Backbone as a chain_set.jsonl record, in Angstrom:
{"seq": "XXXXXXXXXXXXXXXXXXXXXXXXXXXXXXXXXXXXXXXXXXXXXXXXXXXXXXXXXXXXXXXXXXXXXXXXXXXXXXXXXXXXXXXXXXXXXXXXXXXXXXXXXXXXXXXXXXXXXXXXXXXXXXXXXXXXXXXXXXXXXXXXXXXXXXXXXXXXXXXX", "coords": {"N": [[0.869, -1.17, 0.0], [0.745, 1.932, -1.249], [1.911, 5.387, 0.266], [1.481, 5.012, 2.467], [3.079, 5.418, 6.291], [4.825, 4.156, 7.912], [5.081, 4.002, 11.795], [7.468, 5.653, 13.471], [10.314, 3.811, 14.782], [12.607, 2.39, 17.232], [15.039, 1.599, 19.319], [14.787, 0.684, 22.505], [16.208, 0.657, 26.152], [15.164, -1.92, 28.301], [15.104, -1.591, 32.154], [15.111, -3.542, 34.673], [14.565, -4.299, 38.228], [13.979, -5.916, 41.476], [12.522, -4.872, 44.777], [12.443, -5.593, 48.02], [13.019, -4.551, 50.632], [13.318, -1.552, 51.111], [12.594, 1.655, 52.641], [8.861, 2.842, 51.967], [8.604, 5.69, 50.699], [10.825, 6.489, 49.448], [10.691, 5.902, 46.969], [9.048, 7.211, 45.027], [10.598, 9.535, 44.729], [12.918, 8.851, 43.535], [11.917, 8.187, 40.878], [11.094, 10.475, 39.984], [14.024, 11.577, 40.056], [14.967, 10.142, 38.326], [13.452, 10.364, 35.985], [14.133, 13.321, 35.671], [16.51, 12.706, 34.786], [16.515, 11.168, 32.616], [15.12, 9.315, 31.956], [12.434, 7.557, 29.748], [9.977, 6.343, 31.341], [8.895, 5.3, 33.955], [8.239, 3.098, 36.594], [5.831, 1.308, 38.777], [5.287, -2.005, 40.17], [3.375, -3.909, 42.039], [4.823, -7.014, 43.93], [4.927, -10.491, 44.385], [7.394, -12.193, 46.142], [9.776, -15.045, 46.333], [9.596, -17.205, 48.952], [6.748, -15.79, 49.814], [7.332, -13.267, 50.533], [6.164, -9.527, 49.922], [7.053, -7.333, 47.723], [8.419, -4.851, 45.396], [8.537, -4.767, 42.029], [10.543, -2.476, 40.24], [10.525, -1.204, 37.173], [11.926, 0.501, 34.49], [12.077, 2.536, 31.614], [14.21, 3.363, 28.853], [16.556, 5.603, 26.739], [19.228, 3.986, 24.89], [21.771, 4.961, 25.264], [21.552, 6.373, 27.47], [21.208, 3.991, 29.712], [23.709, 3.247, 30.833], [23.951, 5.679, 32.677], [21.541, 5.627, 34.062], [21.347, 3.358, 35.066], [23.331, 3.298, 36.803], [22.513, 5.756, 38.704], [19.75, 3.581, 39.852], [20.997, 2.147, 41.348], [22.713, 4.049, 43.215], [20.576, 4.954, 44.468], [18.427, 3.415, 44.947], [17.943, 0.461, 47.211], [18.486, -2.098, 45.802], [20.543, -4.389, 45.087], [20.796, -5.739, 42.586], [20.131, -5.741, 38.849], [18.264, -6.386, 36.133], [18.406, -6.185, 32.328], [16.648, -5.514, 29.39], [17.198, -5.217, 25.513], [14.902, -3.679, 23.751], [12.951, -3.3, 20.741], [10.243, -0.982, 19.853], [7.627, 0.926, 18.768], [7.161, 4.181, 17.867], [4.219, 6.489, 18.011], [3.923, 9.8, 16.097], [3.983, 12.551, 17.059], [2.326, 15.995, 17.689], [1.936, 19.416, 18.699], [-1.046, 21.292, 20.158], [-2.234, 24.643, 20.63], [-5.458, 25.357, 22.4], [-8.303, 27.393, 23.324], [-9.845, 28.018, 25.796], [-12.731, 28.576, 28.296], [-11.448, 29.123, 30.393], [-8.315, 29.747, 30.038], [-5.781, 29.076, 27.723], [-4.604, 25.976, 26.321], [-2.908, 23.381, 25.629], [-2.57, 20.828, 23.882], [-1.922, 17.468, 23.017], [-1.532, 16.042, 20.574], [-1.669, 12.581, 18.617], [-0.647, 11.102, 16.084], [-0.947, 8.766, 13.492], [-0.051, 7.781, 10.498], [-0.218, 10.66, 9.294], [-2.415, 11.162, 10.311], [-4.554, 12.275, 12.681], [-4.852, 10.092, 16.081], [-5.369, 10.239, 18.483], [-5.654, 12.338, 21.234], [-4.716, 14.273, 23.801], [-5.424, 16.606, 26.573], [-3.316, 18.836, 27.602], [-1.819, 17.848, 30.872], [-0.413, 18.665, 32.795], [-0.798, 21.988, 32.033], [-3.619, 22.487, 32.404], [-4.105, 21.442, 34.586], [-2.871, 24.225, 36.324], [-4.643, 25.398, 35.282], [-6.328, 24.77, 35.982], [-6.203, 24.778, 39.348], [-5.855, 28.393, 39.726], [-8.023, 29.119, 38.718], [-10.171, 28.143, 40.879], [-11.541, 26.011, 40.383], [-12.709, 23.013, 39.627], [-9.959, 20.119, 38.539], [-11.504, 18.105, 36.605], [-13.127, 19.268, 35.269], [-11.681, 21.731, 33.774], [-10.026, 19.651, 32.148], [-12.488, 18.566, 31.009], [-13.194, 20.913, 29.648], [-11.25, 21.648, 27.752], [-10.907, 19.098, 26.176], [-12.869, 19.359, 24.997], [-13.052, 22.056, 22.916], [-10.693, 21.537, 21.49], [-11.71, 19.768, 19.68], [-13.744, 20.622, 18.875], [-12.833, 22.634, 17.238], [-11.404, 20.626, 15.478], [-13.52, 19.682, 14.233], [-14.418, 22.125, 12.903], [-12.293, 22.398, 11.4], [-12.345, 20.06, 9.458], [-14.592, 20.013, 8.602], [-14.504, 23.111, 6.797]], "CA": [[0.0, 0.0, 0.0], [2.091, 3.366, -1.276], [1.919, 6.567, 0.661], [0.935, 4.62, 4.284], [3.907, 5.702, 7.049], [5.125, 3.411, 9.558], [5.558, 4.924, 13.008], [9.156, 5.518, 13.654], [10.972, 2.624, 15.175], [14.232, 2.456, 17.451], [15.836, 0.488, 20.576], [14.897, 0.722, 24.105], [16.486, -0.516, 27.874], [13.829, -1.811, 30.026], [15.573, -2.086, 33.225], [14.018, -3.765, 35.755], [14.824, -4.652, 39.423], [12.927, -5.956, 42.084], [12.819, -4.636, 46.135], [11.787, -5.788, 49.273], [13.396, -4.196, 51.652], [12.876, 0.062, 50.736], [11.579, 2.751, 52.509], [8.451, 2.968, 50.284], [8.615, 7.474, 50.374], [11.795, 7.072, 48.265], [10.387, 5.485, 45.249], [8.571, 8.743, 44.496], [11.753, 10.378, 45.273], [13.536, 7.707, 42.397], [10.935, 8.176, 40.108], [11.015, 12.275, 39.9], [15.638, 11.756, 39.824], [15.486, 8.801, 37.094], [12.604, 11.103, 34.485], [14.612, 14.361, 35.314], [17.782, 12.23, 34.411], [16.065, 11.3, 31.134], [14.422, 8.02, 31.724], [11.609, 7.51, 29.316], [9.701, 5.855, 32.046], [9.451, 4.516, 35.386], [6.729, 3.029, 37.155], [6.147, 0.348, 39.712], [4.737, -2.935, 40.255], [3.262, -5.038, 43.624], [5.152, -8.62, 43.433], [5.166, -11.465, 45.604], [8.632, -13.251, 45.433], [9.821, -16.535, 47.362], [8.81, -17.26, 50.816], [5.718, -14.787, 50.444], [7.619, -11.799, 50.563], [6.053, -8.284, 49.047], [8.299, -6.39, 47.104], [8.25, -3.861, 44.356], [9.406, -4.412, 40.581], [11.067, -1.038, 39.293], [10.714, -1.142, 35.681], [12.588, 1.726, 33.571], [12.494, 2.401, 29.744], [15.265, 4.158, 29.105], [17.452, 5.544, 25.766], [20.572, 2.992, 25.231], [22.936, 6.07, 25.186], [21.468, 6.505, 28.973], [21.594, 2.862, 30.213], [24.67, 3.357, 32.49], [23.802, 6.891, 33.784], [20.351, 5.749, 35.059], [21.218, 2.07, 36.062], [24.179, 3.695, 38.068], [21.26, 6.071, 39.628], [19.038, 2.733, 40.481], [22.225, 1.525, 42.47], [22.608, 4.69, 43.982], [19.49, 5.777, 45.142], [17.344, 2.369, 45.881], [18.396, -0.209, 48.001], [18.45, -3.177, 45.186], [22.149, -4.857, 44.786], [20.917, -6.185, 40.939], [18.862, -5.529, 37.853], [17.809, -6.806, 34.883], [17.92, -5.156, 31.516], [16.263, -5.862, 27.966], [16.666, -4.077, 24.85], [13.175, -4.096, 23.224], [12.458, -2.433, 19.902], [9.638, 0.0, 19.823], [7.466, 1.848, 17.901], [5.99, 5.5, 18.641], [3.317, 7.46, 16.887], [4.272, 10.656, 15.739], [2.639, 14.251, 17.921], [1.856, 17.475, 17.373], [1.471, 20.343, 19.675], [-2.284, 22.744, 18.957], [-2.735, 25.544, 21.668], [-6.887, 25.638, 22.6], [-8.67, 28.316, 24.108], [-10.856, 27.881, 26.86], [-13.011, 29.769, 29.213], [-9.76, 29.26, 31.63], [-7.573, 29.933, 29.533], [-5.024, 28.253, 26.945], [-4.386, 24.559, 26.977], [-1.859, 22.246, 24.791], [-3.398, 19.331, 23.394], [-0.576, 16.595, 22.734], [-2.012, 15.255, 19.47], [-0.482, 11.572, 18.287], [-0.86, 10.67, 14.612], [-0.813, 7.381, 12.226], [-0.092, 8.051, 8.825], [-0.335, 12.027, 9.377], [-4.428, 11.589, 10.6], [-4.881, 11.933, 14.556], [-5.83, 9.009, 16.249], [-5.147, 9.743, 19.893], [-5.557, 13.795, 22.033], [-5.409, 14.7, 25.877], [-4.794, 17.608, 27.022], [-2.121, 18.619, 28.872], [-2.14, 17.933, 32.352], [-0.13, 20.469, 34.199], [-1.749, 23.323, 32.004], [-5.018, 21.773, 32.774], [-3.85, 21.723, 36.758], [-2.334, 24.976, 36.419], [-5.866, 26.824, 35.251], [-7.585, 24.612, 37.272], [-6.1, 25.828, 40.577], [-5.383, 29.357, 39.248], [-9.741, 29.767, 38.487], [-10.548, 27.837, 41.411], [-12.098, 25.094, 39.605], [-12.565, 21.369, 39.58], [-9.514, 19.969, 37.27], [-11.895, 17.976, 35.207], [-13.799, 20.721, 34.01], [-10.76, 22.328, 32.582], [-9.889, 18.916, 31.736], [-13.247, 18.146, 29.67], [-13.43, 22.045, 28.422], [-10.291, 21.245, 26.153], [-11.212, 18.527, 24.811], [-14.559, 19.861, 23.878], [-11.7, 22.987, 22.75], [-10.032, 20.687, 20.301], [-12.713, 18.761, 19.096], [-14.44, 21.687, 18.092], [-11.619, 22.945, 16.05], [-11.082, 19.531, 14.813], [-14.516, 19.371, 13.33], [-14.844, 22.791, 11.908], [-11.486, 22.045, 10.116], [-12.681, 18.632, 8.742], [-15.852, 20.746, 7.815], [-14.145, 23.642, 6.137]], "C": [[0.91, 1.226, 0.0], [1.306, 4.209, -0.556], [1.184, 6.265, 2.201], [2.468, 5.182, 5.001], [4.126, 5.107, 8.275], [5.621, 4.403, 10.583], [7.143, 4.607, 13.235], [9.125, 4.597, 14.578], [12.201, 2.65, 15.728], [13.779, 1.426, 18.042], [15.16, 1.532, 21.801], [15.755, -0.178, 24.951], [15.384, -0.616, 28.395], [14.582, -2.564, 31.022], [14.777, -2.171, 34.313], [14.738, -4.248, 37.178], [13.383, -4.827, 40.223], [13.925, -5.933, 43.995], [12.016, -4.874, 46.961], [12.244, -5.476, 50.524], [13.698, -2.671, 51.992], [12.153, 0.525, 51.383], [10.499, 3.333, 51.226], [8.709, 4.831, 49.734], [10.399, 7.108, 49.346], [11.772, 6.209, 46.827], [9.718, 6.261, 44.509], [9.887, 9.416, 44.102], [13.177, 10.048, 44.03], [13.111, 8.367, 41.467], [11.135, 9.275, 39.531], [12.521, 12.51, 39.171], [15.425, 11.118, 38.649], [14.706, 10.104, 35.835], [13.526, 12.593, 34.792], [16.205, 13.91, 34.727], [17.885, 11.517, 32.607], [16.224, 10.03, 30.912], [13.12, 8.613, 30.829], [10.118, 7.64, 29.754], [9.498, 5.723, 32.908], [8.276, 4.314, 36.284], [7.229, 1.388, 38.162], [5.166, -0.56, 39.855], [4.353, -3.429, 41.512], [4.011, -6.198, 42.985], [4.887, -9.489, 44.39], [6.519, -12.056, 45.331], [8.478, -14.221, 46.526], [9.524, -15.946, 48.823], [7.823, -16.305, 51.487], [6.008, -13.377, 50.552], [7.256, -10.35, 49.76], [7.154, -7.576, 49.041], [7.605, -5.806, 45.784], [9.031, -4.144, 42.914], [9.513, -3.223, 40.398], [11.299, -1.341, 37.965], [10.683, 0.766, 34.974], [12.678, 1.69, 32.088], [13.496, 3.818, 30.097], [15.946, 4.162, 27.111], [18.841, 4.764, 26.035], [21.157, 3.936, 25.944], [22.765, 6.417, 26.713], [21.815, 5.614, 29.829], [22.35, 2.982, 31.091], [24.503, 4.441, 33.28], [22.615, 6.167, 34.775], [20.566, 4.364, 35.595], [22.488, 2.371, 37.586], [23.022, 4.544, 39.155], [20.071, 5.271, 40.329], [19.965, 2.486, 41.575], [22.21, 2.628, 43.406], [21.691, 5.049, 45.451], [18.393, 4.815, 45.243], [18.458, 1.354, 46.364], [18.706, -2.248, 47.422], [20.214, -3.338, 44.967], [22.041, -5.492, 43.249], [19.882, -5.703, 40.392], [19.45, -6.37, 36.653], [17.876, -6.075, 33.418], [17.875, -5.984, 30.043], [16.944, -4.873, 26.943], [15.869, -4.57, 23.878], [13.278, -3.005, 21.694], [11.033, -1.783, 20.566], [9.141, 0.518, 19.034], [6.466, 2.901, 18.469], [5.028, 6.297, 17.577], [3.998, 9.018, 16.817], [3.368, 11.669, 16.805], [3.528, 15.426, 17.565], [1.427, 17.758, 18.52], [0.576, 21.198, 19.297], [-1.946, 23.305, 20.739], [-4.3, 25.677, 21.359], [-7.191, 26.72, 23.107], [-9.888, 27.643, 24.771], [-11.554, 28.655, 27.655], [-11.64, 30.415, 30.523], [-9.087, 29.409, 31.283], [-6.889, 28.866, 28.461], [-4.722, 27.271, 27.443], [-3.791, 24.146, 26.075], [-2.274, 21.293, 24.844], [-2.234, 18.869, 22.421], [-1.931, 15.56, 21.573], [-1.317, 13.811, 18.729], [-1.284, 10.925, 16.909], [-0.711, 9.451, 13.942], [-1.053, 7.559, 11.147], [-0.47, 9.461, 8.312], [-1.582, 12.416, 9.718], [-4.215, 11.464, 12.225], [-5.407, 10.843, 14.823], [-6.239, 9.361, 18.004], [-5.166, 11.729, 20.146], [-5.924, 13.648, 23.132], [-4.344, 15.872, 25.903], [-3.604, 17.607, 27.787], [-1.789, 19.067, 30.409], [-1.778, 18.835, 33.356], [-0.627, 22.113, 33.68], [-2.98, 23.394, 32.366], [-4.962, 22.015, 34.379], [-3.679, 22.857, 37.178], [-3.658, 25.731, 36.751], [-6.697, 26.34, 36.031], [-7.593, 25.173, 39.018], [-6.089, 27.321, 40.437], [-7.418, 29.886, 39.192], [-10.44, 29.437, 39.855], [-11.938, 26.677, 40.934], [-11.87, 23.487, 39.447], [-11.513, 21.09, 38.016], [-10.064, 18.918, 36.106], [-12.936, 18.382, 34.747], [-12.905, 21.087, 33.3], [-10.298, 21.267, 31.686], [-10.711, 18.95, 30.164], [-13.394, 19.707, 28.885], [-12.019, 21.936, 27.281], [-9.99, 20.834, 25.704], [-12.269, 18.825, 24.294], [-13.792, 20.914, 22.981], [-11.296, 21.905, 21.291], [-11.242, 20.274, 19.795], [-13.575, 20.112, 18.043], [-13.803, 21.993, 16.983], [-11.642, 22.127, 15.156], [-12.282, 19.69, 13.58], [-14.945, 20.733, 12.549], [-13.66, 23.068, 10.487], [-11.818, 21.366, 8.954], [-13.739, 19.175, 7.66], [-15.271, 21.594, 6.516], [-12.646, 23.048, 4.723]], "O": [[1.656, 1.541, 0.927], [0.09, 4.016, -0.57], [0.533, 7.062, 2.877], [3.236, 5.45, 4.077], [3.73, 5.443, 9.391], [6.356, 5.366, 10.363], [7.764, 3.546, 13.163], [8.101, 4.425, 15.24], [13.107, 2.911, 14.936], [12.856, 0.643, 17.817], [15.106, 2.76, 21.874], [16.027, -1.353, 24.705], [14.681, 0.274, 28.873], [14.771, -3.779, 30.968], [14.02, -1.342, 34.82], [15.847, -4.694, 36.886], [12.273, -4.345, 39.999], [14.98, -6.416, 44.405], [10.857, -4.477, 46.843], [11.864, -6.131, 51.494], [14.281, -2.441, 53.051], [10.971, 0.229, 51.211], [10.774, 3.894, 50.166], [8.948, 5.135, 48.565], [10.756, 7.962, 48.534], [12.621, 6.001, 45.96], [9.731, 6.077, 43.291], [10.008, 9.804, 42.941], [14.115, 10.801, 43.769], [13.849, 9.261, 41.053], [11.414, 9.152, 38.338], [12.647, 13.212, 38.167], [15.848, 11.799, 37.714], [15.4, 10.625, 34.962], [13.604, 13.138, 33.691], [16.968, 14.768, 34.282], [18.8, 11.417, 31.79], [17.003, 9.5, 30.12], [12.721, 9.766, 30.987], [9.25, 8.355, 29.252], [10.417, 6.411, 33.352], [7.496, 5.196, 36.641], [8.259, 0.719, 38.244], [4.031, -0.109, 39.7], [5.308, -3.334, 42.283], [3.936, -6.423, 41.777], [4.537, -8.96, 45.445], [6.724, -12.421, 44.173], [7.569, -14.329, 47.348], [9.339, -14.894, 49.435], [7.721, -15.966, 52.666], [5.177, -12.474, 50.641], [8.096, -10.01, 48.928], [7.958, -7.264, 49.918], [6.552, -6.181, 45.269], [10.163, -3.679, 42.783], [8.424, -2.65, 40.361], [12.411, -1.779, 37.67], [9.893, 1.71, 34.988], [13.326, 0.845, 31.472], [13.56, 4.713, 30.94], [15.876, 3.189, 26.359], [19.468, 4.842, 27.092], [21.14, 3.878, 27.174], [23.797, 6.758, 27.292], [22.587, 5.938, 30.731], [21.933, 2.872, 32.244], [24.811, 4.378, 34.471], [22.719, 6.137, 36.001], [19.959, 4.122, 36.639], [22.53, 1.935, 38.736], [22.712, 4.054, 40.241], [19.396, 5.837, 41.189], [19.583, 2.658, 42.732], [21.717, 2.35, 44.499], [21.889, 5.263, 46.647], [17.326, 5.291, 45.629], [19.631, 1.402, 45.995], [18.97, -3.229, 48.117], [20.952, -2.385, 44.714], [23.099, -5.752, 42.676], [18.883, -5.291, 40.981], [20.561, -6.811, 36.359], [17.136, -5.092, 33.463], [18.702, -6.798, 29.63], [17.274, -3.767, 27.372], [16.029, -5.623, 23.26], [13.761, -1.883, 21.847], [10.75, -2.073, 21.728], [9.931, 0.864, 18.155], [5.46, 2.757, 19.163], [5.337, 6.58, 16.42], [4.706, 9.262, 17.793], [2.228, 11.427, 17.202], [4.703, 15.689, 17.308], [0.808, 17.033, 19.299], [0.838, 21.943, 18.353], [-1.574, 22.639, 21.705], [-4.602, 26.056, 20.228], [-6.179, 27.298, 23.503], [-10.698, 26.874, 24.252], [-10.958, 29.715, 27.844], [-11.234, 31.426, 31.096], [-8.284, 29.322, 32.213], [-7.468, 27.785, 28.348], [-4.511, 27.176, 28.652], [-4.272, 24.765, 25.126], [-2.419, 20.732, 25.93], [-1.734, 19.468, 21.469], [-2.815, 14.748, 21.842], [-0.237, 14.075, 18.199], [-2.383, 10.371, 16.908], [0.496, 9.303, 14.136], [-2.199, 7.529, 10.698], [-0.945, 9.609, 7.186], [-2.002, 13.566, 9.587], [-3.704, 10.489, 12.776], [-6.314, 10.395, 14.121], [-7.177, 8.851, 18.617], [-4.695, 12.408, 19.233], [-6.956, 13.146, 23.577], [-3.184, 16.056, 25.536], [-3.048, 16.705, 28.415], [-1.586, 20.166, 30.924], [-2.336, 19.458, 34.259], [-0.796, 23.096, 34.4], [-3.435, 24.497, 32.671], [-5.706, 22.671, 35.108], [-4.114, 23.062, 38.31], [-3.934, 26.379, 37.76], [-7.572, 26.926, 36.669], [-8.482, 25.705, 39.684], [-6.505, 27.688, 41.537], [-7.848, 30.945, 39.649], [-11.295, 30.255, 40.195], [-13.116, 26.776, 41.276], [-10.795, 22.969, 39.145], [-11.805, 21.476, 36.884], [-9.495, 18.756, 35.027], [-13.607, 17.852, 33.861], [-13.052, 20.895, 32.093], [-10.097, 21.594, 30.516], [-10.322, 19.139, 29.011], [-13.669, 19.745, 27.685], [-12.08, 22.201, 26.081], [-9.135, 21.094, 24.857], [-12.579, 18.544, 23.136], [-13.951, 20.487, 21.837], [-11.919, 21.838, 20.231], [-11.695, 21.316, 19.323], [-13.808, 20.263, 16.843], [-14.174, 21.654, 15.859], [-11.854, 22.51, 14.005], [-12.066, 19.789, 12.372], [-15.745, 20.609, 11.621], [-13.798, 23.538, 9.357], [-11.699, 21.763, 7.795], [-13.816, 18.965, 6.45], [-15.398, 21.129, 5.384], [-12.24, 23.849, 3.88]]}, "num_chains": 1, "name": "protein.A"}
């Protein structure tokens, strides 16, 4: 089929570790260092491992070219002595940034594309949080006013 566009395609790390023995307040505290360190990623799992024990999987996507900065920062800054690491292909959809208007003001709607047509929009959350504290307003009102905001747009484009 000519003129279709595969979504770009690289390499990922998914590094994973698992802990049972962590203060849980510094896996927030991880979480915040690893994405300002320019993890992809980073999220957390419940597990059970042997003899019943709860513990936490840490799973990280990560750029190769990062791999040793942020697995040296797992070592650092949690209390795990090993990890795990894959590298996974990948594929991402393409986005676009629109600015909306709203009764609350401007909002950024993270648009993600397949084959240059939208398939996927949500606003964006900390401008969304921002006007929502800032008006004194429930944040999903500002939430649903910009996607009603986009949508509108959307359809008097499609129209015109």
């Amino acid at each position: 089929v000519s003129g279709l566009v595969s979504p770009p395609e690289d390499q990922v790390a998914v590094v994973e570790a698992t802990i049972d023995d962590m203060n849980p307040q510094i896996f927030g505290h991880f979480q915040e260092k690893a994405l300002t360190a320019g993890a992809l990623d980073v999220y957390f799992t419940p597990i059970q491992m042997k003899k019943g024990r709860p513990a936490i999987e840490l799973t990280m996507i990560c750029a190769l070219e990062q791999l040793d900065l942020l697995t040296r920062l797992v070592f650092k800054e949690t209390s795990t002595i090993g990890i795990r690491y894959t590298i996974a292909k990948r594929k991402t959809l393409e986005r676009e940034f629109q600015r909306v208007h709203t009764d609350y003001g401007d909002v950024t709607i993270k648009i993600a594309l397949l084959d240059g047509r939208p398939v996927n929009f949500v606003p964006e959350f900390e401008d969304c949080r921002r006007l929502a504290t800032d008006k004194g307003v429930p944040l999903k009102e500002v939430l649903s006013a910009a996607a009603h905001a986009y949508l509108q747009r959307k359809k008097s484009e499609d129209v015109g």
